[in-house]
C-alpha angles and dihedrals in degrees: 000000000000084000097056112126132214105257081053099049089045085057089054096050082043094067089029100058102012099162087070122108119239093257087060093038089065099038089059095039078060099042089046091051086052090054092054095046094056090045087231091135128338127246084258095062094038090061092044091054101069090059091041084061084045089061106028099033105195095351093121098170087057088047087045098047086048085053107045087232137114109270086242094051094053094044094052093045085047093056091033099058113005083084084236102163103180090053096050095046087051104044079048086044096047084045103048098046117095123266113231129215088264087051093059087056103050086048091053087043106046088040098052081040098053102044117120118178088345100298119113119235098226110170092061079050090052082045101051098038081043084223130122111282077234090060087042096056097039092051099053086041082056091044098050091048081049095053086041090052092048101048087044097056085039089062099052095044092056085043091056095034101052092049083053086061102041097061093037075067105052104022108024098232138054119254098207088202096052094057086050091057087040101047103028096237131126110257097250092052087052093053089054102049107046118106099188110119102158118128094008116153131253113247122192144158113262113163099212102042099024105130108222090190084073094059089043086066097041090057097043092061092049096048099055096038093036118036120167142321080009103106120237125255104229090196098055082046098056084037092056093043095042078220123122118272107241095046085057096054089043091056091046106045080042087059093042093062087247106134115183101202103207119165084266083062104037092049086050094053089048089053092047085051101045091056085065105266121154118245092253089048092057074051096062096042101040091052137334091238096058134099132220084241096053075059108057092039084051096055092034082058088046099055091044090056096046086059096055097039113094117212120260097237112204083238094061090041095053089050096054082046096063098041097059079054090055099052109020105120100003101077127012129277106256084048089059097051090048095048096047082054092062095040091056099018138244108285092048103046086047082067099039092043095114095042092055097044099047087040086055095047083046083056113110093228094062090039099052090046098048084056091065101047123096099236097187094072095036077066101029079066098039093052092051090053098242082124152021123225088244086062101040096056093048093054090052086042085224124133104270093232092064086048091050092045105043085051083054094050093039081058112042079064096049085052100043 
């Protein structure tokens, strides 16, 4: 049968599928040749093993064991060259859909199961996932660089931080260049990574005593380490200028004319205001990159919004209260806030609609099932575009503020 030449091997498809057209009769003459080039399986088997799926089915370890062959082997050949179609779209459609968190554990869990002598029975994995043995093994390869990538960075972080600490003990203060002799890392990798945050200074916009020689320094550094459009790593920042955080961020989006009005603001600039200040002068006081006129649109936008807001009143509050209690856990999401809707009807509802949804996120049902959801994947999805956050949320059955905010926080760390 090695001899076996093309015209004869197109007779033989022939008889075997004769329903193909020619076009397919030569791709899988071809595909058959290049089989038994590589001396994966003979013409022989190839041909067996069509009778063999007439009378196993999908019992691959019997059609294996007919053939002298590995289950996995018999199966690929099987979808490669049978011309099976249907085979071949869903083994592309189970490999190409994305794994959830509860994926990942049955994989751990059916791999380390079915181990014997330290080979993986794959096949019993492919079985049980009801994905391609190819995706299985992709995805566990991808989950074990994952967990390499993580320990690894792990490792550094308590290395830095601990350092951090170390010299906050004795010195008082962190010598940057001392915990990159100590731990063996550049400067710039050892200001993001340390999570040591005790004993770090306020840090907050006063017109008359502001020093501007601070915020010299800030930009330079970020300047040099984070040009742009490189974004800037909050945590080296705050590191750099042994100052919080948030106070960091709050200087630097402030100098960089971006003025974030919240009701804090808003209350500040009517009080300034209200002593008698020009518009120009709450400018001055509010942030160095506003205008008398941002002011008085701000506060034009403000009093507009007081008149159409209706009070939260304790007795409404209460009500919503009890009615996520009601419903939390027994029906999905989108279905409590529409039924909170009919119960206190739509207008109010319309102006009560962020308080019930962040009381709902508040409520102990959603937190402690958001604390049991793998986020990277939820945004690994949602960055590739194979789904939007709305989706996402309902498919977790989760508010879609506590999905927005936990991505963001997943990654803010990942950034920092």
């Amino acid at each position: 049968m090695e001899s076996t030449t093309i015209l004869e091997l197109v007779d033989i498809i022939k008889r075997e599928l004769p329903a193909r057209p020619k076009s397919d009769i030569s791709i899988f003459s071809h595909q058959y040749v290049h089989e038994l080039k590589a001396g994966r399986m003979n013409m022989n088997q190839m041909i067996q093993m069509r009778e063999l799926v007439d009378e196993y089915g999908d019992d691959w370890d019997c059609i294996g064991k007919a053939l002298g062959v590995p289950p996995s082997r018999a199966r690929r050949n099987w979808v490669e060259h049978s011309g099976d179609v249907a085979s071949r779209r869903r083994d592309a459609a189970l490999s190409g859909s994305p794994w959830a968190a509860a994926d990942d554990e049955t994989l751990l869990k059916i791999v380390h199961g079915t181990t014997i002598s330290g080979a993986i029975r794959w096949e019993q994995v492919s079985m049980v996932l009801d994905r391609s043995i190819s995706a299985c093994k992709q995805r566990l390869s991808a989950i074990n660089r994952k967990r390499s990538r993580k320990q690894a960075l792990d490792e550094r972080v308590n290395s830095v931080t601990s350092e951090a600490q170390r010299q906050i003990k004795l010195n008082g203060a962190v010598d940057w260049s001392q915990v990159c002799q100590a731990t063996g890392l550049g400067m710039h990798e050892c200001l993001e990574l340390s999570q040591h945050d005790v004993g770090k200074a306020s840090w907050h916009y006063d017109p008359d005593s502001f020093s501007h020689s601070m915020v010299d320094r800030m930009t330079s550094f970020i300047e040099e380490y984070y040009p742009a459009p490189v974004p800037v790593n909050s945590r080296a920042v705050s590191n750099f200028m042994w100052v919080a955080m948030g106070d960091c961020i709050r200087i630097h989006n402030v100098f960089q004319g971006k003025f974030t009005w919240m009701d804090a603001e808003y209350e500040q600039a009517e009080a300034l205001r209200a002593q008698g200040l020009a518009f120009k002068e709450v400018a001055r006081r509010l942030s160095p990159m506003l205008s008398g006129q941002n002011v008085l649109a701000a506060l034009k936008r403000y009093a507009w919004s007081k008149k159409v807001r209706t009070p939260y009143t304790s007795h409404r509050m209460e009500e919503i209260s009890e009615l996520i209690d009601q419903y939390a856990g027994k029906c999905p999401v989108d279905e409590i806030l529409s039924k909170i809707s009919k119960r206190i009807g739509k207008s109010v509802y319309k102006n009560h609609y962020y308080v019930t949804v962040f009381r709902l996120a508040a409520h102990p049902h959603y937190q402690t099932k958001s604390h049991n959801i793998d986020f990277n994947d939820v945004a690994n999805r949602i960055v590739t575009g194979q789904i939007t956050t709305k989706l996402a949320a309902k498919e977790l059955d989760l508010p879609q503020c506590i999905l927005a905010l936990r991505i963001k926080h997943l990654s803010f760390k990942l950034l920092s």
